[in-house]
Amino acid sequence: MVPAATIAQWVKNAVEQTAVHDLHTHLFPPSFKKLVLWDIDDLLTYHYLIAETLRLSDISYEAYWGMTKAQQAQHIWQTLFVENPPLSEACRGILTVLSKLGIDTSTRDLGAIRRHFPASEMQRFFDRTFQVANCSGVVMTNDPLDPVEREYWQSGTEVDPRFKTALRIDRILLDWPAVAKDVSDLGYRVSGDISGQTTAEVRRFLEDWVKRIKPLYVACSLSPTWRYPDDNVTTRILDQCVLPVAREHNLPMALMVGVTRGTNPQLRLAGDAVGKSDITSIHRICATNPRNKFMCTMLARENTHELAVAARKHRNLLVFGCWWFLNNPSLIEETTRMRIELLGPSFVPQHSDARVLLQLIYKWDHSRTVLAKVLTDKFVDLAATGWNVTQNEVTSAAKGYLAGQFQRFIDMKI
Ligand code: FIX
Ligand code: ZN
């Protein structure tokens, strides 16, 4: 029988040495200059840390938002790292990043830390981050209705090949009729009441953007109240526009379900919350559209188990990631254990959701540690049955979880 210590070493090596392909981030390539977030002030002003700071500091929302980014970062550092111990996952993440980059934090001096991130070094940090995070590529979140981003695509800006695309369509699915004017301003004959040529024109809009950015999948985040099917515009646009286009191009539709936007609008991006969602809608969308592929992550811990069960029922459904408030070691561990027990190798344990380039370093370091722990236990359990665990199968499991399963699903024809 292979000793547990040997298995642990094989798993650790395989999980550390396999390059991850990160299937959902909010990162942009260096050429999309206005959208790039990368340095220590960007790390500190991450919306996870804004929410944590405004719980502990007496500053008003208005005063916080009235500061420059550098002042906000300083305030967050002072509140979360100097006046309090940086115990939360998002705080620990910053310290992991700095430590992996060899930056000394012992003096707790933000000024000294900032000197490691001169603006002139931005480009170099891209290569360094991908290398330290052992990441081969990331999928962006690409919104054609964002005027700043659209300009980069329309002007043919070159994209670093490590950055893959995903066509994000939240506004098209959720903001009708308000969004009709924006789509119509782009030259599509659409109307707020979805009359006339509207659905054909929305399809043409989607087709044009599929051609332009060549996405790996189409994506939308949805609230806990989302139901499928429903007698509303979202179902109509899904059924008549999005799913036919996705089918035609063999693109999965990624459903990220369970976010209540703007629970506290004063917190802006940090003000979104979580709610329990409806798993039967996932069953129905997969069952009634068998020629479409779906990816799904759900934000509520309460939905995680039933989502794994749903994936057992629908081969056109890929479960992925521990999203946002689930991206904490304790919840990644229980979720990953349960998913392995129900789905074996056929899911994607994690995505980073990184908004700031350097976050790739900590999000993957922390997730890899948990994945290695769980995978070791599972292979040790196998060895205890007399199964002759081999280093090859350990390596191939790690490759599947970190890159292969996603690629397999993207390539799969149904
Ligand atoms: O909808 C999403 O893609 C979410 O991940 C984001 O909107 C969210 O703000 C986030 O950054 C979570 O990690
Ligand atoms: Zn996201």
Tab-separated table of C-alpha atoms and ligand atoms in Angstrom:
chain	number	residue	atom	x	y	z
A	1	MET	CA	0.000	0.000	0.000
A	2	VAL	CA	1.338	3.448	-0.928
A	3	PRO	CA	2.050	5.304	2.342
A	4	ALA	CA	-0.136	8.319	3.128
A	5	ALA	CA	2.952	10.561	3.318
A	6	THR	CA	3.902	9.595	-0.259
A	7	ILE	CA	0.401	10.315	-1.494
A	8	ALA	CA	0.429	13.674	0.302
A	9	GLN	CA	3.715	14.570	-1.399
A	10	TRP	CA	2.459	13.497	-4.860
A	11	VAL	CA	-0.706	15.543	-4.436
A	12	LYS	CA	1.133	18.600	-3.131
A	13	ASN	CA	3.580	18.499	-6.044
A	14	ALA	CA	0.856	17.930	-8.630
A	15	VAL	CA	-1.415	20.692	-7.321
A	16	GLU	CA	1.466	23.178	-6.989
A	17	GLN	CA	3.068	22.342	-10.307
A	18	THR	CA	-0.028	22.211	-12.505
A	19	ALA	CA	-0.712	25.564	-14.145
A	20	VAL	CA	-4.265	26.674	-13.502
A	21	HIS	CA	-6.614	27.978	-16.164
A	22	ASP	CA	-8.803	30.433	-14.261
A	23	LEU	CA	-12.294	30.327	-15.733
A	24	HIS	CA	-13.760	33.482	-14.195
A	25	THR	CA	-12.008	36.742	-13.364
A	26	HIS	CA	-12.611	40.453	-13.833
A	27	LEU	CA	-9.045	41.070	-15.047
A	28	PHE	CA	-8.017	42.850	-18.248
A	29	PRO	CA	-4.861	42.676	-20.352
A	30	PRO	CA	-2.230	45.424	-20.011
A	31	SER	CA	-3.388	46.972	-23.291
A	32	PHE	CA	-6.805	47.797	-21.746
A	33	LYS	CA	-4.988	50.420	-19.675
A	34	LYS	CA	-7.944	52.292	-18.200
A	35	LEU	CA	-9.406	49.054	-16.843
A	36	VAL	CA	-6.274	47.496	-15.370
A	37	LEU	CA	-6.095	47.145	-11.587
A	38	TRP	CA	-2.861	45.717	-10.258
A	39	ASP	CA	-0.920	47.506	-7.482
A	40	ILE	CA	-1.062	47.680	-3.668
A	41	ASP	CA	-3.613	50.517	-3.620
A	42	ASP	CA	-5.834	48.509	-5.991
A	43	LEU	CA	-5.446	45.491	-3.703
A	44	LEU	CA	-6.360	47.496	-0.620
A	45	THR	CA	-9.407	49.142	-2.199
A	46	TYR	CA	-10.891	45.771	-3.266
A	47	HIS	CA	-14.612	45.857	-2.470
A	48	TYR	CA	-14.288	42.951	-0.020
A	49	LEU	CA	-11.994	45.157	2.119
A	50	ILE	CA	-14.152	48.263	1.748
A	51	ALA	CA	-17.060	46.398	3.364
A	52	GLU	CA	-14.810	45.204	6.199
A	53	THR	CA	-13.314	48.659	6.789
A	54	LEU	CA	-16.613	50.493	6.935
A	55	ARG	CA	-17.739	48.139	9.710
A	56	LEU	CA	-14.737	49.001	11.888
A	57	SER	CA	-14.094	52.655	11.118
A	58	ASP	CA	-16.301	55.587	12.108
A	59	ILE	CA	-15.875	57.342	8.777
A	60	SER	CA	-19.110	58.165	6.920
A	61	TYR	CA	-19.801	56.591	3.537
A	62	GLU	CA	-19.659	60.049	1.934
A	63	ALA	CA	-16.285	60.830	3.501
A	64	TYR	CA	-14.901	57.477	2.349
A	65	TRP	CA	-16.058	57.907	-1.246
A	66	GLY	CA	-14.871	61.518	-1.224
A	67	MET	CA	-11.243	60.467	-0.741
A	68	THR	CA	-8.727	59.748	-3.495
A	69	LYS	CA	-7.872	56.101	-4.113
A	70	ALA	CA	-4.525	56.562	-2.302
A	71	GLN	CA	-6.301	58.027	0.738
A	72	GLN	CA	-8.867	55.231	0.732
A	73	ALA	CA	-6.081	52.642	0.576
A	74	GLN	CA	-4.264	54.351	3.451
A	75	HIS	CA	-7.483	54.395	5.498
A	76	ILE	CA	-8.110	50.696	4.821
A	77	TRP	CA	-4.529	49.807	5.739
A	78	GLN	CA	-4.760	51.826	8.962
A	79	THR	CA	-8.138	50.313	9.930
A	80	LEU	CA	-7.673	46.682	8.952
A	81	PHE	CA	-3.937	46.112	9.328
A	82	VAL	CA	-2.679	48.624	11.916
A	83	GLU	CA	-5.560	49.172	14.327
A	84	ASN	CA	-6.913	45.626	14.053
A	85	PRO	CA	-5.361	42.219	13.310
A	86	PRO	CA	-5.791	41.374	9.601
A	87	LEU	CA	-7.589	38.098	10.252
A	88	SER	CA	-10.156	37.987	7.456
A	89	GLU	CA	-9.523	35.998	4.290
A	90	ALA	CA	-9.315	39.163	2.175
A	91	CYS	CA	-6.776	40.728	4.570
A	92	ARG	CA	-4.700	37.551	4.791
A	93	GLY	CA	-4.741	37.514	0.985
A	94	ILE	CA	-2.853	40.801	0.796
A	95	LEU	CA	-0.215	39.506	3.183
A	96	THR	CA	0.135	36.305	1.125
A	97	VAL	CA	0.670	38.385	-2.030
A	98	LEU	CA	3.330	40.542	-0.382
A	99	SER	CA	5.075	37.562	1.137
A	100	LYS	CA	5.113	35.623	-2.171
A	101	LEU	CA	6.648	38.684	-3.813
A	102	GLY	CA	9.329	38.801	-1.109
A	103	ILE	CA	8.104	42.113	0.335
A	104	ASP	CA	8.745	42.678	4.039
A	105	THR	CA	5.646	43.714	5.989
A	106	SER	CA	7.174	43.609	9.458
A	107	THR	CA	7.285	47.414	9.857
A	108	ARG	CA	3.601	47.699	8.797
A	109	ASP	CA	4.643	50.733	6.780
A	110	LEU	CA	2.405	51.196	3.746
A	111	GLY	CA	4.749	53.817	2.291
A	112	ALA	CA	7.572	51.273	2.165
A	113	ILE	CA	5.285	48.648	0.598
A	114	ARG	CA	4.092	51.110	-2.047
A	115	ARG	CA	7.675	51.686	-3.231
A	116	HIS	CA	7.689	48.100	-4.549
A	117	PHE	CA	4.950	48.976	-7.046
A	118	PRO	CA	6.126	51.879	-9.249
A	119	ALA	CA	3.704	52.569	-12.122
A	120	SER	CA	6.531	51.990	-14.614
A	121	GLU	CA	6.684	48.322	-13.509
A	122	MET	CA	3.076	47.481	-14.346
A	123	GLN	CA	3.869	45.433	-17.442
A	124	ARG	CA	6.543	43.435	-15.617
A	125	PHE	CA	4.066	42.568	-12.869
A	126	PHE	CA	1.843	40.786	-15.390
A	127	ASP	CA	4.506	38.185	-16.183
A	128	ARG	CA	5.594	37.951	-12.565
A	129	THR	CA	2.045	37.421	-11.305
A	130	PHE	CA	1.216	34.704	-13.844
A	131	GLN	CA	4.477	32.996	-12.954
A	132	VAL	CA	4.136	33.233	-9.144
A	133	ALA	CA	0.456	32.198	-9.291
A	134	ASN	CA	1.363	29.388	-11.739
A	135	CYS	CA	-1.491	30.437	-13.963
A	136	SER	CA	-1.536	29.733	-17.695
A	137	GLY	CA	-4.527	31.892	-18.562
A	138	VAL	CA	-7.541	33.721	-17.232
A	139	VAL	CA	-11.031	34.270	-18.567
A	140	MET	CA	-12.150	37.897	-18.395
A	141	THR	CA	-15.658	39.297	-17.937
A	142	ASN	CA	-16.374	41.212	-21.144
A	143	ASP	CA	-19.304	43.576	-21.281
A	144	PRO	CA	-19.981	45.132	-24.685
A	145	LEU	CA	-22.325	47.646	-23.057
A	146	ASP	CA	-19.506	49.112	-20.987
A	147	PRO	CA	-18.423	52.083	-23.105
A	148	VAL	CA	-14.825	52.090	-21.861
A	149	GLU	CA	-14.324	48.393	-22.585
A	150	ARG	CA	-16.229	48.544	-25.880
A	151	GLU	CA	-13.855	51.186	-27.204
A	152	TYR	CA	-10.884	48.820	-26.788
A	153	TRP	CA	-12.646	46.071	-28.764
A	154	GLN	CA	-13.938	48.358	-31.463
A	155	SER	CA	-10.523	49.887	-32.031
A	156	GLY	CA	-8.972	46.426	-32.423
A	157	THR	CA	-6.691	46.703	-29.371
A	158	GLU	CA	-4.332	43.763	-29.174
A	159	VAL	CA	-5.040	41.294	-26.366
A	160	ASP	CA	-2.358	39.363	-24.481
A	161	PRO	CA	-3.103	35.701	-25.425
A	162	ARG	CA	-3.247	34.672	-21.748
A	163	PHE	CA	-6.501	36.641	-21.510
A	164	LYS	CA	-9.512	34.736	-22.849
A	165	THR	CA	-12.968	36.217	-23.228
A	166	ALA	CA	-16.449	35.622	-21.817
A	167	LEU	CA	-19.432	37.543	-23.149
A	168	ARG	CA	-21.201	39.028	-20.151
A	169	ILE	CA	-24.836	39.890	-20.780
A	170	ASP	CA	-26.372	40.838	-17.410
A	171	ARG	CA	-27.840	44.079	-18.696
A	172	ILE	CA	-29.368	42.457	-21.788
A	173	LEU	CA	-31.091	39.826	-19.671
A	174	LEU	CA	-31.989	41.848	-16.596
A	175	ASP	CA	-32.293	45.539	-17.534
A	176	TRP	CA	-34.821	45.453	-20.324
A	177	PRO	CA	-36.441	47.936	-21.271
A	178	ALA	CA	-33.881	50.401	-19.789
A	179	VAL	CA	-31.044	48.893	-21.815
A	180	ALA	CA	-32.962	49.010	-25.126
A	181	LYS	CA	-31.789	52.553	-25.819
A	182	ASP	CA	-28.117	51.629	-25.358
A	183	VAL	CA	-28.475	48.678	-27.735
A	184	SER	CA	-30.397	50.775	-30.231
A	185	ASP	CA	-27.720	53.519	-30.075
A	186	LEU	CA	-25.268	50.875	-31.243
A	187	GLY	CA	-27.289	50.389	-34.445
A	188	TYR	CA	-29.727	47.588	-33.584
A	189	ARG	CA	-33.462	48.006	-34.275
A	190	VAL	CA	-34.728	47.074	-30.807
A	191	SER	CA	-37.637	48.403	-28.805
A	192	GLY	CA	-38.350	48.457	-25.064
A	193	ASP	CA	-41.510	46.365	-25.463
A	194	ILE	CA	-39.631	43.671	-27.469
A	195	SER	CA	-41.913	44.165	-30.427
A	196	GLY	CA	-41.126	43.865	-34.145
A	197	GLN	CA	-37.592	42.838	-34.957
A	198	THR	CA	-36.294	43.166	-31.402
A	199	THR	CA	-35.475	39.513	-30.720
A	200	ALA	CA	-33.861	39.088	-34.147
A	201	GLU	CA	-31.839	42.229	-33.539
A	202	VAL	CA	-30.726	41.122	-30.060
A	203	ARG	CA	-29.540	37.892	-31.702
A	204	ARG	CA	-27.647	39.962	-34.281
A	205	PHE	CA	-26.060	41.997	-31.450
A	206	LEU	CA	-24.967	38.790	-29.687
A	207	GLU	CA	-23.702	37.250	-32.940
A	208	ASP	CA	-21.655	40.367	-33.706
A	209	TRP	CA	-20.027	40.278	-30.281
A	210	VAL	CA	-19.383	36.546	-30.466
A	211	LYS	CA	-17.583	37.174	-33.757
A	212	ARG	CA	-15.694	40.155	-32.398
A	213	ILE	CA	-14.412	38.807	-29.069
A	214	LYS	CA	-14.644	35.013	-29.628
A	215	PRO	CA	-15.813	34.156	-26.095
A	216	LEU	CA	-15.324	30.797	-24.398
A	217	TYR	CA	-18.787	31.173	-22.884
A	218	VAL	CA	-21.675	33.583	-22.359
A	219	ALA	CA	-22.361	34.636	-18.741
A	220	CYS	CA	-24.851	36.292	-16.474
A	221	SER	CA	-25.237	36.741	-12.714
A	222	LEU	CA	-28.748	36.269	-11.382
A	223	SER	CA	-30.650	37.134	-8.242
A	224	PRO	CA	-32.123	34.610	-5.784
A	225	THR	CA	-35.561	35.466	-7.191
A	226	TRP	CA	-34.634	34.299	-10.701
A	227	ARG	CA	-36.917	31.568	-12.005
A	228	TYR	CA	-36.799	29.613	-15.243
A	229	PRO	CA	-39.036	29.577	-17.123
A	230	ASP	CA	-40.946	32.653	-16.107
A	231	ASP	CA	-43.467	34.874	-17.802
A	232	ASN	CA	-41.030	37.747	-18.191
A	233	VAL	CA	-38.495	39.415	-20.457
A	234	THR	CA	-35.522	37.514	-19.030
A	235	THR	CA	-36.959	34.133	-20.039
A	236	ARG	CA	-38.020	35.502	-23.418
A	237	ILE	CA	-34.573	36.857	-24.243
A	238	LEU	CA	-32.931	33.716	-22.920
A	239	ASP	CA	-35.172	31.423	-24.999
A	240	GLN	CA	-35.384	33.475	-28.151
A	241	CYS	CA	-31.968	35.114	-28.301
A	242	VAL	CA	-29.246	33.918	-25.933
A	243	LEU	CA	-29.738	30.149	-25.941
A	244	PRO	CA	-30.126	29.862	-29.748
A	245	VAL	CA	-26.915	31.874	-30.305
A	246	ALA	CA	-25.045	29.909	-27.640
A	247	ARG	CA	-26.243	26.636	-29.228
A	248	GLU	CA	-25.218	27.717	-32.693
A	249	HIS	CA	-21.666	28.455	-31.505
A	250	ASN	CA	-21.434	25.569	-29.008
A	251	LEU	CA	-20.893	28.094	-26.193
A	252	PRO	CA	-21.848	27.261	-22.612
A	253	MET	CA	-24.094	29.707	-20.793
A	254	ALA	CA	-22.659	30.419	-17.337
A	255	LEU	CA	-25.301	31.080	-14.698
A	256	MET	CA	-23.993	32.692	-11.511
A	257	VAL	CA	-26.975	32.570	-9.231
A	258	GLY	CA	-27.736	34.047	-5.837
A	259	VAL	CA	-26.594	37.668	-5.723
A	260	THR	CA	-28.847	40.419	-4.417
A	261	ARG	CA	-27.397	43.571	-5.893
A	262	GLY	CA	-27.316	46.824	-3.964
A	263	THR	CA	-28.543	45.593	-0.580
A	264	ASN	CA	-26.681	48.597	0.805
A	265	PRO	CA	-26.283	51.040	-2.107
A	266	GLN	CA	-24.043	53.286	0.023
A	267	LEU	CA	-21.368	50.599	-0.221
A	268	ARG	CA	-21.531	50.621	-4.054
A	269	LEU	CA	-19.856	47.459	-5.442
A	270	ALA	CA	-19.347	46.251	-1.847
A	271	GLY	CA	-23.080	46.451	-1.123
A	272	ASP	CA	-24.207	43.205	-2.808
A	273	ALA	CA	-25.449	40.316	-0.679
A	274	VAL	CA	-26.376	36.644	-0.953
A	275	GLY	CA	-29.733	34.882	-0.969
A	276	LYS	CA	-30.944	31.318	-1.376
A	277	SER	CA	-31.928	30.503	-4.936
A	278	ASP	CA	-34.156	28.054	-6.729
A	279	ILE	CA	-32.467	24.822	-7.824
A	280	THR	CA	-35.502	23.641	-9.788
A	281	SER	CA	-34.870	26.469	-12.253
A	282	ILE	CA	-31.423	24.996	-12.923
A	283	HIS	CA	-32.975	21.558	-13.471
A	284	ARG	CA	-35.548	22.991	-15.854
A	285	ILE	CA	-33.165	25.092	-17.929
A	286	CYS	CA	-30.817	22.096	-18.379
A	287	ALA	CA	-33.624	19.631	-19.099
A	288	THR	CA	-35.604	21.776	-21.531
A	289	ASN	CA	-32.517	22.893	-23.465
A	290	PRO	CA	-30.577	19.647	-23.910
A	291	ARG	CA	-28.598	21.008	-26.891
A	292	ASN	CA	-27.249	23.852	-24.744
A	293	LYS	CA	-24.377	23.593	-22.289
A	294	PHE	CA	-24.605	25.339	-18.909
A	295	MET	CA	-22.032	26.224	-16.309
A	296	CYS	CA	-23.297	27.082	-12.861
A	297	THR	CA	-22.063	28.405	-9.556
A	298	MET	CA	-24.400	29.408	-6.739
A	299	LEU	CA	-23.596	31.953	-4.076
A	300	ALA	CA	-25.479	30.533	-1.108
A	301	ARG	CA	-23.872	27.735	0.850
A	302	GLU	CA	-27.400	26.298	1.179
A	303	ASN	CA	-27.596	25.778	-2.599
A	304	THR	CA	-24.221	24.113	-2.968
A	305	HIS	CA	-25.247	20.546	-2.211
A	306	GLU	CA	-28.355	20.509	-4.393
A	307	LEU	CA	-26.330	22.055	-7.225
A	308	ALA	CA	-23.872	19.149	-7.084
A	309	VAL	CA	-26.819	16.755	-7.199
A	310	ALA	CA	-28.216	18.641	-10.211
A	311	ALA	CA	-24.919	18.123	-12.032
A	312	ARG	CA	-25.297	14.353	-11.563
A	313	LYS	CA	-28.592	14.589	-13.478
A	314	HIS	CA	-27.566	16.772	-16.398
A	315	ARG	CA	-24.456	16.074	-18.448
A	316	ASN	CA	-24.888	19.513	-20.030
A	317	LEU	CA	-24.210	21.144	-16.643
A	318	LEU	CA	-20.724	21.967	-15.328
A	319	VAL	CA	-20.541	23.058	-11.699
A	320	PHE	CA	-17.712	25.465	-10.992
A	321	GLY	CA	-16.031	27.470	-8.267
A	322	CYS	CA	-16.647	28.641	-4.734
A	323	TRP	CA	-17.976	32.044	-5.570
A	324	TRP	CA	-17.286	35.257	-3.611
A	325	PHE	CA	-18.609	34.715	-0.038
A	326	LEU	CA	-17.880	30.987	-0.461
A	327	ASN	CA	-14.268	31.656	-1.396
A	328	ASN	CA	-13.012	31.106	2.159
A	329	PRO	CA	-10.879	28.109	3.180
A	330	SER	CA	-13.500	26.576	5.503
A	331	LEU	CA	-16.213	26.678	2.840
A	332	ILE	CA	-13.934	25.704	-0.044
A	333	GLU	CA	-12.935	22.660	1.957
A	334	GLU	CA	-16.450	21.425	2.738
A	335	THR	CA	-17.675	22.261	-0.776
A	336	THR	CA	-14.788	20.557	-2.550
A	337	ARG	CA	-15.001	17.454	-0.361
A	338	MET	CA	-18.722	17.136	-1.028
A	339	ARG	CA	-18.342	17.742	-4.763
A	340	ILE	CA	-15.620	15.101	-5.089
A	341	GLU	CA	-17.845	12.633	-3.232
A	342	LEU	CA	-20.792	13.332	-5.549
A	343	LEU	CA	-19.097	14.115	-8.853
A	344	GLY	CA	-15.625	12.543	-8.810
A	345	PRO	CA	-13.474	14.387	-11.313
A	346	SER	CA	-16.293	16.043	-13.303
A	347	PHE	CA	-16.407	19.587	-11.910
A	348	VAL	CA	-14.198	22.649	-11.598
A	349	PRO	CA	-13.393	23.276	-7.921
A	350	GLN	CA	-12.422	26.891	-8.139
A	351	HIS	CA	-12.131	30.156	-10.036
A	352	SER	CA	-10.481	33.264	-8.599
A	353	ASP	CA	-12.909	36.094	-9.435
A	354	ALA	CA	-9.795	38.280	-9.243
A	355	ARG	CA	-10.426	41.955	-9.951
A	356	VAL	CA	-6.841	42.992	-9.238
A	357	LEU	CA	-4.032	41.226	-11.088
A	358	LEU	CA	-2.007	40.427	-7.965
A	359	GLN	CA	-4.995	38.692	-6.363
A	360	LEU	CA	-4.263	35.728	-8.630
A	361	ILE	CA	-1.344	35.005	-6.318
A	362	TYR	CA	-3.259	34.668	-3.070
A	363	LYS	CA	-6.531	33.304	-4.375
A	364	TRP	CA	-4.724	30.432	-6.088
A	365	ASP	CA	-2.260	29.861	-3.268
A	366	HIS	CA	-5.054	29.576	-0.701
A	367	SER	CA	-7.299	27.442	-2.920
A	368	ARG	CA	-4.472	25.119	-3.943
A	369	THR	CA	-3.677	24.449	-0.266
A	370	VAL	CA	-7.264	23.375	0.404
A	371	LEU	CA	-7.545	21.350	-2.808
A	372	ALA	CA	-4.330	19.485	-1.945
A	373	LYS	CA	-5.607	18.706	1.555
A	374	VAL	CA	-8.934	17.326	0.334
A	375	LEU	CA	-7.435	15.419	-2.583
A	376	THR	CA	-4.847	13.814	-0.310
A	377	ASP	CA	-7.596	12.544	1.990
A	378	LYS	CA	-9.519	11.141	-0.951
A	379	PHE	CA	-6.524	9.281	-2.416
A	380	VAL	CA	-5.526	7.991	1.035
A	381	ASP	CA	-9.089	6.627	1.400
A	382	LEU	CA	-8.670	4.874	-1.959
A	383	ALA	CA	-5.324	3.382	-0.944
A	384	ALA	CA	-6.966	2.007	2.226
A	385	THR	CA	-9.248	-0.152	0.054
A	386	GLY	CA	-6.225	-1.826	-1.516
A	387	TRP	CA	-6.407	0.265	-4.711
A	388	ASN	CA	-2.896	0.780	-6.044
A	389	VAL	CA	-2.839	4.582	-6.244
A	390	THR	CA	-0.290	5.763	-8.821
A	391	GLN	CA	1.484	9.068	-9.153
A	392	ASN	CA	0.076	9.350	-12.680
A	393	GLU	CA	-3.517	9.245	-11.561
A	394	VAL	CA	-2.795	11.822	-8.871
A	395	THR	CA	-1.209	14.136	-11.435
A	396	SER	CA	-4.023	13.663	-13.888
A	397	ALA	CA	-6.670	14.429	-11.213
A	398	ALA	CA	-4.891	17.685	-10.345
A	399	LYS	CA	-4.664	18.608	-14.036
A	400	GLY	CA	-8.351	17.899	-14.500
A	401	TYR	CA	-9.418	20.062	-11.596
A	402	LEU	CA	-7.135	22.981	-12.442
A	403	ALA	CA	-7.546	23.096	-16.207
A	404	GLY	CA	-8.687	19.928	-18.017
A	405	GLN	CA	-12.326	19.670	-16.944
A	406	PHE	CA	-13.076	23.201	-18.069
A	407	GLN	CA	-11.406	22.609	-21.436
A	408	ARG	CA	-13.220	19.296	-21.857
A	409	PHE	CA	-16.570	20.999	-21.291
A	410	ILE	CA	-15.760	23.862	-23.669
A	411	ASP	CA	-14.774	21.338	-26.380
A	412	MET	CA	-17.678	18.953	-25.726
A	413	LYS	CA	-20.284	18.708	-28.483
A	414	ILE	CA	-23.774	17.772	-27.392
B	1	FIX	O1	-21.054	38.956	-10.803
B	1	FIX	C1	-19.867	38.662	-10.643
B	1	FIX	O2	-19.129	38.269	-11.546
B	1	FIX	C2	-19.319	38.829	-9.241
B	1	FIX	O3	-18.249	37.954	-9.082
B	1	FIX	C3	-18.882	40.255	-9.001
B	1	FIX	O4	-19.895	41.092	-9.417
B	1	FIX	C4	-18.508	40.548	-7.556
B	1	FIX	O5	-18.503	41.925	-7.367
B	1	FIX	C5	-17.191	39.977	-7.197
B	1	FIX	O6	-16.186	40.582	-7.473
B	1	FIX	C6	-17.127	38.748	-6.484
B	1	FIX	O7	-16.080	38.206	-6.192
B	2	ZN	ZN	-17.259	37.678	-10.841
